Amino acid sequence: MSLQAYKTAATRAETPRETEYRLFGQVTRALMHASTVDASDISTRIDALDWNRRLWSTLATDCSNPDNAMDMGLRAQIISISLFVGRHSSAIMRGEDDFEALIDINKMIMQGLAPAPAQAA
């Protein structure tokens, strides 16, 4: 019961852009933490990578919807990033790369989603 009340209150208080910003922040923090754990901590690493991959997959699915009102070029870029995230996540798990590119991408997206200074006040 209280969880549903929280969800309702959060929906009323946040814009979709703010929700996306918050979600990217949570996922990016998980990636940053996973990048610091020992490589033998597979669970932490997989959980963070999977969460990030699911976020980007959801965005790509939304962008592939013909009813999506975003510019077609932006939609294509988001889908391309999603494909990169999937490939790069696999490379990380094989020990062929690190988390930095994924963290940097998410941080750049967060910068674009961040409210303008006048809005933040």
mmCIF file of N, CA and C in Angstrom:
data_model
loop_
_atom_site.group_PDB
_atom_site.id
_atom_site.type_symbol
_atom_site.label_atom_id
_atom_site.label_comp_id
_atom_site.label_asym_id
_atom_site.label_seq_id
_atom_site.Cartn_x
_atom_site.Cartn_y
_atom_site.Cartn_z
ATOM 1 N N MET A 1 0.822 -1.195 0.000
ATOM 2 C CA MET A 1 0.000 0.000 0.000
ATOM 3 C C MET A 1 0.866 1.260 0.000
ATOM 4 N N SER A 2 1.857 1.338 0.901
ATOM 5 C CA SER A 2 2.684 2.539 0.969
ATOM 6 C C SER A 2 3.570 2.676 -0.263
ATOM 7 N N LEU A 3 3.986 1.558 -0.872
ATOM 8 C CA LEU A 3 4.785 1.627 -2.092
ATOM 9 C C LEU A 3 3.975 2.262 -3.218
ATOM 10 N N GLN A 4 2.726 1.899 -3.337
ATOM 11 C CA GLN A 4 1.868 2.486 -4.373
ATOM 12 C C GLN A 4 1.669 3.980 -4.123
ATOM 13 N N ALA A 5 1.521 4.369 -2.885
ATOM 14 C CA ALA A 5 1.377 5.792 -2.564
ATOM 15 C C ALA A 5 2.645 6.547 -2.943
ATOM 16 N N TYR A 6 3.810 5.934 -2.693
ATOM 17 C CA TYR A 6 5.077 6.571 -3.056
ATOM 18 C C TYR A 6 5.163 6.732 -4.573
ATOM 19 N N LYS A 7 4.815 5.685 -5.309
ATOM 20 C CA LYS A 7 4.868 5.756 -6.775
ATOM 21 C C LYS A 7 3.959 6.857 -7.299
ATOM 22 N N THR A 8 2.766 6.967 -6.723
ATOM 23 C CA THR A 8 1.827 8.002 -7.150
ATOM 24 C C THR A 8 2.386 9.383 -6.866
ATOM 25 N N ALA A 9 2.968 9.571 -5.677
ATOM 26 C CA ALA A 9 3.536 10.865 -5.318
ATOM 27 C C ALA A 9 4.723 11.206 -6.210
ATOM 28 N N ALA A 10 5.573 10.214 -6.499
ATOM 29 C CA ALA A 10 6.736 10.456 -7.353
ATOM 30 C C ALA A 10 6.295 10.824 -8.765
ATOM 31 N N THR A 11 5.248 10.180 -9.256
ATOM 32 C CA THR A 11 4.743 10.468 -10.590
ATOM 33 C C THR A 11 4.233 11.899 -10.669
ATOM 34 N N ARG A 12 3.589 12.348 -9.641
ATOM 35 C CA ARG A 12 3.059 13.718 -9.627
ATOM 36 C C ARG A 12 4.170 14.750 -9.467
ATOM 37 N N ALA A 13 5.251 14.391 -8.773
ATOM 38 C CA ALA A 13 6.288 15.361 -8.441
ATOM 39 C C ALA A 13 7.375 15.472 -9.508
ATOM 40 N N GLU A 14 7.600 14.426 -10.293
ATOM 41 C CA GLU A 14 8.681 14.423 -11.274
ATOM 42 C C GLU A 14 8.146 14.517 -12.695
ATOM 43 N N THR A 15 8.876 15.258 -13.499
ATOM 44 C CA THR A 15 8.585 15.244 -14.933
ATOM 45 C C THR A 15 9.240 13.989 -15.507
ATOM 46 N N PRO A 16 8.829 13.563 -16.697
ATOM 47 C CA PRO A 16 9.505 12.406 -17.309
ATOM 48 C C PRO A 16 11.010 12.618 -17.449
ATOM 49 N N ARG A 17 11.407 13.823 -17.779
ATOM 50 C CA ARG A 17 12.840 14.143 -17.920
ATOM 51 C C ARG A 17 13.562 13.969 -16.584
ATOM 52 N N GLU A 18 12.948 14.418 -15.499
ATOM 53 C CA GLU A 18 13.546 14.262 -14.175
ATOM 54 C C GLU A 18 13.635 12.793 -13.777
ATOM 55 N N THR A 19 12.623 12.024 -14.143
ATOM 56 C CA THR A 19 12.638 10.590 -13.861
ATOM 57 C C THR A 19 13.780 9.916 -14.610
ATOM 58 N N GLU A 20 13.952 10.268 -15.891
ATOM 59 C CA GLU A 20 15.051 9.705 -16.675
ATOM 60 C C GLU A 20 16.394 10.093 -16.072
ATOM 61 N N TYR A 21 16.536 11.341 -15.666
ATOM 62 C CA TYR A 21 17.782 11.813 -15.050
ATOM 63 C C TYR A 21 18.082 11.011 -13.786
ATOM 64 N N ARG A 22 17.076 10.835 -12.949
ATOM 65 C CA ARG A 22 17.256 10.087 -11.696
ATOM 66 C C ARG A 22 17.647 8.640 -11.993
ATOM 67 N N LEU A 23 16.983 8.010 -12.954
ATOM 68 C CA LEU A 23 17.287 6.628 -13.306
ATOM 69 C C LEU A 23 18.709 6.502 -13.852
ATOM 70 N N PHE A 24 19.094 7.411 -14.742
ATOM 71 C CA PHE A 24 20.461 7.381 -15.248
ATOM 72 C C PHE A 24 21.462 7.560 -14.111
ATOM 73 N N GLY A 25 21.148 8.402 -13.148
ATOM 74 C CA GLY A 25 22.030 8.590 -12.000
ATOM 75 C C GLY A 25 22.203 7.309 -11.208
ATOM 76 N N GLN A 26 21.112 6.605 -10.962
ATOM 77 C CA GLN A 26 21.175 5.362 -10.198
ATOM 78 C C GLN A 26 21.978 4.298 -10.944
ATOM 79 N N VAL A 27 21.709 4.159 -12.227
ATOM 80 C CA VAL A 27 22.418 3.152 -13.030
ATOM 81 C C VAL A 27 23.904 3.499 -13.127
ATOM 82 N N THR A 28 24.205 4.772 -13.333
ATOM 83 C CA THR A 28 25.595 5.188 -13.467
ATOM 84 C C THR A 28 26.359 4.969 -12.163
ATOM 85 N N ARG A 29 25.727 5.251 -11.037
ATOM 86 C CA ARG A 29 26.372 4.967 -9.747
ATOM 87 C C ARG A 29 26.665 3.472 -9.601
ATOM 88 N N ALA A 30 25.735 2.633 -10.051
ATOM 89 C CA ALA A 30 25.957 1.181 -9.989
ATOM 90 C C ALA A 30 27.138 0.782 -10.874
ATOM 91 N N LEU A 31 27.247 1.388 -12.057
ATOM 92 C CA LEU A 31 28.384 1.098 -12.938
ATOM 93 C C LEU A 31 29.691 1.562 -12.305
ATOM 94 N N MET A 32 29.671 2.745 -11.708
ATOM 95 C CA MET A 32 30.873 3.275 -11.066
ATOM 96 C C MET A 32 31.326 2.365 -9.920
ATOM 97 N N HIS A 33 30.370 1.896 -9.145
ATOM 98 C CA HIS A 33 30.709 0.981 -8.054
ATOM 99 C C HIS A 33 31.260 -0.330 -8.618
ATOM 100 N N ALA A 34 30.599 -0.869 -9.626
ATOM 101 C CA ALA A 34 31.032 -2.140 -10.221
ATOM 102 C C ALA A 34 32.435 -2.029 -10.805
ATOM 103 N N SER A 35 32.781 -0.844 -11.267
ATOM 104 C CA SER A 35 34.115 -0.664 -11.846
ATOM 105 C C SER A 35 35.221 -0.712 -10.790
ATOM 106 N N THR A 36 34.847 -0.571 -9.520
ATOM 107 C CA THR A 36 35.840 -0.559 -8.447
ATOM 108 C C THR A 36 35.988 -1.902 -7.735
ATOM 109 N N VAL A 37 35.047 -2.816 -7.955
ATOM 110 C CA VAL A 37 35.125 -4.104 -7.258
ATOM 111 C C VAL A 37 36.103 -5.025 -7.964
ATOM 112 N N ASP A 38 36.542 -6.029 -7.248
ATOM 113 C CA ASP A 38 37.444 -7.019 -7.821
ATOM 114 C C ASP A 38 36.750 -7.740 -8.978
ATOM 115 N N ALA A 39 37.508 -8.089 -9.981
ATOM 116 C CA ALA A 39 36.957 -8.771 -11.152
ATOM 117 C C ALA A 39 36.294 -10.096 -10.785
ATOM 118 N N SER A 40 36.646 -10.650 -9.650
ATOM 119 C CA SER A 40 36.015 -11.903 -9.220
ATOM 120 C C SER A 40 34.607 -11.687 -8.666
ATOM 121 N N ASP A 41 34.230 -10.434 -8.395
ATOM 122 C CA ASP A 41 32.876 -10.126 -7.907
ATOM 123 C C ASP A 41 31.939 -10.037 -9.112
ATOM 124 N N ILE A 42 31.713 -11.169 -9.709
ATOM 125 C CA ILE A 42 30.931 -11.255 -10.949
ATOM 126 C C ILE A 42 29.512 -10.746 -10.741
ATOM 127 N N SER A 43 28.916 -11.049 -9.614
ATOM 128 C CA SER A 43 27.524 -10.670 -9.357
ATOM 129 C C SER A 43 27.328 -9.152 -9.428
ATOM 130 N N THR A 44 28.186 -8.407 -8.748
ATOM 131 C CA THR A 44 28.067 -6.945 -8.747
ATOM 132 C C THR A 44 28.268 -6.396 -10.145
ATOM 133 N N ARG A 45 29.254 -6.930 -10.845
ATOM 134 C CA ARG A 45 29.553 -6.455 -12.189
ATOM 135 C C ARG A 45 28.407 -6.768 -13.159
ATOM 136 N N ILE A 46 27.906 -7.991 -13.104
ATOM 137 C CA ILE A 46 26.817 -8.384 -14.006
ATOM 138 C C ILE A 46 25.551 -7.593 -13.702
ATOM 139 N N ASP A 47 25.239 -7.418 -12.420
ATOM 140 C CA ASP A 47 24.021 -6.681 -12.055
ATOM 141 C C ASP A 47 24.046 -5.259 -12.621
ATOM 142 N N ALA A 48 25.172 -4.573 -12.476
ATOM 143 C CA ALA A 48 25.274 -3.196 -12.977
ATOM 144 C C ALA A 48 25.205 -3.160 -14.500
ATOM 145 N N LEU A 49 25.939 -4.056 -15.143
ATOM 146 C CA LEU A 49 25.929 -4.091 -16.610
ATOM 147 C C LEU A 49 24.547 -4.444 -17.151
ATOM 148 N N ASP A 50 23.894 -5.398 -16.498
ATOM 149 C CA ASP A 50 22.557 -5.798 -16.949
ATOM 150 C C ASP A 50 21.559 -4.666 -16.769
ATOM 151 N N TRP A 51 21.617 -3.952 -15.662
ATOM 152 C CA TRP A 51 20.711 -2.828 -15.412
ATOM 153 C C TRP A 51 20.911 -1.755 -16.478
ATOM 154 N N ASN A 52 22.170 -1.444 -16.771
ATOM 155 C CA ASN A 52 22.468 -0.448 -17.788
ATOM 156 C C ASN A 52 21.993 -0.916 -19.164
ATOM 157 N N ARG A 53 22.239 -2.172 -19.476
ATOM 158 C CA ARG A 53 21.821 -2.720 -20.773
ATOM 159 C C ARG A 53 20.298 -2.695 -20.903
ATOM 160 N N ARG A 54 19.590 -3.023 -19.823
ATOM 161 C CA ARG A 54 18.121 -2.987 -19.864
ATOM 162 C C ARG A 54 17.603 -1.565 -20.037
ATOM 163 N N LEU A 55 18.252 -0.591 -19.393
ATOM 164 C CA LEU A 55 17.863 0.804 -19.564
ATOM 165 C C LEU A 55 17.991 1.202 -21.033
ATOM 166 N N TRP A 56 19.144 0.928 -21.621
ATOM 167 C CA TRP A 56 19.375 1.314 -23.012
ATOM 168 C C TRP A 56 18.494 0.524 -23.972
ATOM 169 N N SER A 57 18.218 -0.722 -23.664
ATOM 170 C CA SER A 57 17.325 -1.530 -24.499
ATOM 171 C C SER A 57 15.913 -0.955 -24.487
ATOM 172 N N THR A 58 15.478 -0.507 -23.321
ATOM 173 C CA THR A 58 14.151 0.111 -23.203
ATOM 174 C C THR A 58 14.083 1.393 -24.027
ATOM 175 N N LEU A 59 15.140 2.200 -23.954
ATOM 176 C CA LEU A 59 15.177 3.431 -24.742
ATOM 177 C C LEU A 59 15.153 3.114 -26.236
ATOM 178 N N ALA A 60 15.928 2.108 -26.653
ATOM 179 C CA ALA A 60 15.963 1.729 -28.071
ATOM 180 C C ALA A 60 14.609 1.215 -28.542
ATOM 181 N N THR A 61 13.954 0.434 -27.716
ATOM 182 C CA THR A 61 12.620 -0.072 -28.064
ATOM 183 C C THR A 61 11.649 1.074 -28.239
ATOM 184 N N ASP A 62 11.707 2.039 -27.320
ATOM 185 C CA ASP A 62 10.835 3.207 -27.431
ATOM 186 C C ASP A 62 11.145 4.000 -28.699
ATOM 187 N N CYS A 63 12.411 4.122 -29.028
ATOM 188 C CA CYS A 63 12.808 4.879 -30.228
ATOM 189 C C CYS A 63 12.428 4.165 -31.518
ATOM 190 N N SER A 64 12.264 2.864 -31.466
ATOM 191 C CA SER A 64 11.882 2.123 -32.673
ATOM 192 C C SER A 64 10.377 2.159 -32.923
ATOM 193 N N ASN A 65 9.635 2.692 -31.962
ATOM 194 C CA ASN A 65 8.184 2.802 -32.118
ATOM 195 C C ASN A 65 7.865 3.902 -33.136
ATOM 196 N N PRO A 66 7.104 3.578 -34.179
ATOM 197 C CA PRO A 66 6.788 4.592 -35.192
ATOM 198 C C PRO A 66 6.018 5.790 -34.635
ATOM 199 N N ASP A 67 5.359 5.627 -33.507
ATOM 200 C CA ASP A 67 4.596 6.726 -32.907
ATOM 201 C C ASP A 67 5.469 7.653 -32.064
ATOM 202 N N ASN A 68 6.746 7.333 -31.909
ATOM 203 C CA ASN A 68 7.648 8.176 -31.131
ATOM 204 C C ASN A 68 7.815 9.507 -31.853
ATOM 205 N N ALA A 69 7.612 10.609 -31.138
ATOM 206 C CA ALA A 69 7.618 11.943 -31.746
ATOM 207 C C ALA A 69 9.007 12.569 -31.837
ATOM 208 N N MET A 70 10.038 11.903 -31.293
ATOM 209 C CA MET A 70 11.381 12.466 -31.369
ATOM 210 C C MET A 70 11.876 12.480 -32.811
ATOM 211 N N ASP A 71 12.822 13.375 -33.061
ATOM 212 C CA ASP A 71 13.462 13.465 -34.363
ATOM 213 C C ASP A 71 14.050 12.100 -34.742
ATOM 214 N N MET A 72 13.882 11.714 -35.995
ATOM 215 C CA MET A 72 14.337 10.404 -36.455
ATOM 216 C C MET A 72 15.851 10.232 -36.261
ATOM 217 N N GLY A 73 16.628 11.299 -36.497
ATOM 218 C CA GLY A 73 18.078 11.215 -36.318
ATOM 219 C C GLY A 73 18.463 10.932 -34.879
ATOM 220 N N LEU A 74 17.811 11.600 -33.940
ATOM 221 C CA LEU A 74 18.082 11.380 -32.520
ATOM 222 C C LEU A 74 17.693 9.959 -32.124
ATOM 223 N N ARG A 75 16.563 9.513 -32.630
ATOM 224 C CA ARG A 75 16.128 8.143 -32.338
ATOM 225 C C ARG A 75 17.163 7.136 -32.836
ATOM 226 N N ALA A 76 17.691 7.359 -34.035
ATOM 227 C CA ALA A 76 18.701 6.456 -34.597
ATOM 228 C C ALA A 76 19.971 6.463 -33.744
ATOM 229 N N GLN A 77 20.354 7.629 -33.251
ATOM 230 C CA GLN A 77 21.546 7.727 -32.406
ATOM 231 C C GLN A 77 21.363 6.952 -31.105
ATOM 232 N N ILE A 78 20.187 7.062 -30.511
ATOM 233 C CA ILE A 78 19.910 6.344 -29.262
ATOM 234 C C ILE A 78 19.948 4.838 -29.501
ATOM 235 N N ILE A 79 19.388 4.389 -30.613
ATOM 236 C CA ILE A 79 19.428 2.962 -30.946
ATOM 237 C C ILE A 79 20.867 2.514 -31.152
ATOM 238 N N SER A 80 21.673 3.330 -31.827
ATOM 239 C CA SER A 80 23.084 2.989 -32.041
ATOM 240 C C SER A 80 23.839 2.895 -30.713
ATOM 241 N N ILE A 81 23.578 3.828 -29.817
ATOM 242 C CA ILE A 81 24.224 3.774 -28.501
ATOM 243 C C ILE A 81 23.812 2.499 -27.773
ATOM 244 N N SER A 82 22.548 2.150 -27.865
ATOM 245 C CA SER A 82 22.061 0.936 -27.217
ATOM 246 C C SER A 82 22.810 -0.297 -27.738
ATOM 247 N N LEU A 83 23.029 -0.359 -29.030
ATOM 248 C CA LEU A 83 23.765 -1.486 -29.615
ATOM 249 C C LEU A 83 25.211 -1.497 -29.113
ATOM 250 N N PHE A 84 25.829 -0.322 -29.043
ATOM 251 C CA PHE A 84 27.187 -0.217 -28.514
ATOM 252 C C PHE A 84 27.237 -0.679 -27.063
ATOM 253 N N VAL A 85 26.268 -0.245 -26.265
ATOM 254 C CA VAL A 85 26.230 -0.627 -24.847
ATOM 255 C C VAL A 85 26.186 -2.145 -24.708
ATOM 256 N N GLY A 86 25.384 -2.787 -25.532
ATOM 257 C CA GLY A 86 25.312 -4.251 -25.479
ATOM 258 C C GLY A 86 26.643 -4.909 -25.811
ATOM 259 N N ARG A 87 27.276 -4.456 -26.885
ATOM 260 C CA ARG A 87 28.572 -5.027 -27.292
ATOM 261 C C ARG A 87 29.653 -4.739 -26.254
ATOM 262 N N HIS A 88 29.680 -3.516 -25.764
ATOM 263 C CA HIS A 88 30.713 -3.127 -24.807
ATOM 264 C C HIS A 88 30.528 -3.853 -23.474
ATOM 265 N N SER A 89 29.301 -4.051 -23.069
ATOM 266 C CA SER A 89 29.033 -4.787 -21.824
ATOM 267 C C SER A 89 29.580 -6.206 -21.918
ATOM 268 N N SER A 90 29.382 -6.832 -23.064
ATOM 269 C CA SER A 90 29.915 -8.188 -23.266
ATOM 270 C C SER A 90 31.439 -8.180 -23.220
ATOM 271 N N ALA A 91 32.049 -7.165 -23.817
ATOM 272 C CA ALA A 91 33.520 -7.057 -23.796
ATOM 273 C C ALA A 91 34.035 -6.894 -22.368
ATOM 274 N N ILE A 92 33.323 -6.143 -21.559
ATOM 275 C CA ILE A 92 33.726 -5.969 -20.158
ATOM 276 C C ILE A 92 33.691 -7.315 -19.441
ATOM 277 N N MET A 93 32.632 -8.063 -19.652
ATOM 278 C CA MET A 93 32.505 -9.342 -18.961
ATOM 279 C C MET A 93 33.556 -10.343 -19.438
ATOM 280 N N ARG A 94 34.029 -10.215 -20.648
ATOM 281 C CA ARG A 94 35.106 -11.087 -21.142
ATOM 282 C C ARG A 94 36.479 -10.598 -20.673
ATOM 283 N N GLY A 95 36.519 -9.455 -19.987
ATOM 284 C CA GLY A 95 37.774 -8.905 -19.507
ATOM 285 C C GLY A 95 38.555 -8.167 -20.578
ATOM 286 N N GLU A 96 37.894 -7.819 -21.677
ATOM 287 C CA GLU A 96 38.557 -7.158 -22.801
ATOM 288 C C GLU A 96 38.484 -5.634 -22.725
ATOM 289 N N ASP A 97 37.688 -5.093 -21.836
ATOM 290 C CA ASP A 97 37.538 -3.647 -21.743
ATOM 291 C C ASP A 97 37.110 -3.276 -20.335
ATOM 292 N N ASP A 98 36.954 -1.968 -20.091
ATOM 293 C CA ASP A 98 36.554 -1.506 -18.764
ATOM 294 C C ASP A 98 35.238 -0.738 -18.837
ATOM 295 N N PHE A 99 34.811 -0.235 -17.706
ATOM 296 C CA PHE A 99 33.502 0.408 -17.568
ATOM 297 C C PHE A 99 33.474 1.865 -18.037
ATOM 298 N N GLU A 100 34.624 2.466 -18.227
ATOM 299 C CA GLU A 100 34.695 3.915 -18.421
ATOM 300 C C GLU A 100 33.834 4.439 -19.561
ATOM 301 N N ALA A 101 33.821 3.769 -20.705
ATOM 302 C CA ALA A 101 33.026 4.266 -21.836
ATOM 303 C C ALA A 101 31.539 4.302 -21.486
ATOM 304 N N LEU A 102 31.063 3.270 -20.794
ATOM 305 C CA LEU A 102 29.639 3.233 -20.418
ATOM 306 C C LEU A 102 29.317 4.339 -19.409
ATOM 307 N N ILE A 103 30.205 4.526 -18.459
ATOM 308 C CA ILE A 103 30.007 5.580 -17.457
ATOM 309 C C ILE A 103 30.008 6.947 -18.133
ATOM 310 N N ASP A 104 30.955 7.167 -19.042
ATOM 311 C CA ASP A 104 31.036 8.454 -19.748
ATOM 312 C C ASP A 104 29.789 8.727 -20.579
ATOM 313 N N ILE A 105 29.304 7.716 -21.276
ATOM 314 C CA ILE A 105 28.085 7.886 -22.086
ATOM 315 C C ILE A 105 26.922 8.294 -21.195
ATOM 316 N N ASN A 106 26.738 7.580 -20.109
ATOM 317 C CA ASN A 106 25.622 7.885 -19.213
ATOM 318 C C ASN A 106 25.740 9.287 -18.623
ATOM 319 N N LYS A 107 26.964 9.681 -18.265
ATOM 320 C CA LYS A 107 27.167 11.028 -17.719
ATOM 321 C C LYS A 107 26.818 12.101 -18.758
ATOM 322 N N MET A 108 27.175 11.848 -20.017
ATOM 323 C CA MET A 108 26.839 12.818 -21.062
ATOM 324 C C MET A 108 25.320 12.919 -21.248
ATOM 325 N N ILE A 109 24.648 11.804 -21.191
ATOM 326 C CA ILE A 109 23.185 11.815 -21.299
ATOM 327 C C ILE A 109 22.594 12.575 -20.118
ATOM 328 N N MET A 110 23.136 12.355 -18.932
ATOM 329 C CA MET A 110 22.646 13.069 -17.752
ATOM 330 C C MET A 110 22.844 14.574 -17.890
ATOM 331 N N GLN A 111 23.957 14.993 -18.472
ATOM 332 C CA GLN A 111 24.188 16.427 -18.689
ATOM 333 C C GLN A 111 23.105 16.995 -19.593
ATOM 334 N N GLY A 112 22.715 16.232 -20.599
ATOM 335 C CA GLY A 112 21.649 16.699 -21.491
ATOM 336 C C GLY A 112 20.290 16.724 -20.831
ATOM 337 N N LEU A 113 20.075 15.833 -19.862
ATOM 338 C CA LEU A 113 18.785 15.767 -19.173
ATOM 339 C C LEU A 113 18.700 16.732 -17.987
ATOM 340 N N ALA A 114 19.844 17.197 -17.516
ATOM 341 C CA ALA A 114 19.873 18.042 -16.316
ATOM 342 C C ALA A 114 19.084 19.310 -16.548
ATOM 343 N N PRO A 115 18.369 19.765 -15.524
ATOM 344 C CA PRO A 115 17.617 21.004 -15.672
ATOM 345 C C PRO A 115 18.566 22.194 -15.846
ATOM 346 N N ALA A 116 18.113 23.159 -16.595
ATOM 347 C CA ALA A 116 18.891 24.394 -16.756
ATOM 348 C C ALA A 116 19.009 25.059 -15.391
ATOM 349 N N PRO A 117 20.062 25.852 -15.172
ATOM 350 C CA PRO A 117 20.256 26.485 -13.854
ATOM 351 C C PRO A 117 19.030 27.269 -13.371
ATOM 352 N N ALA A 118 18.322 27.926 -14.256
ATOM 353 C CA ALA A 118 17.130 28.681 -13.852
ATOM 354 C C ALA A 118 16.025 27.752 -13.387
ATOM 355 N N GLN A 119 15.928 26.565 -14.000
ATOM 356 C CA GLN A 119 14.899 25.601 -13.614
ATOM 357 C C GLN A 119 15.227 24.929 -12.287
ATOM 358 N N ALA A 120 16.525 24.753 -12.011
ATOM 359 C CA ALA A 120 16.938 24.073 -10.802
ATOM 360 C C ALA A 120 16.641 24.866 -9.534
ATOM 361 N N ALA A 121 16.574 26.167 -9.654
ATOM 362 C CA ALA A 121 16.363 27.012 -8.487
ATOM 363 C C ALA A 121 14.971 26.939 -7.941
#
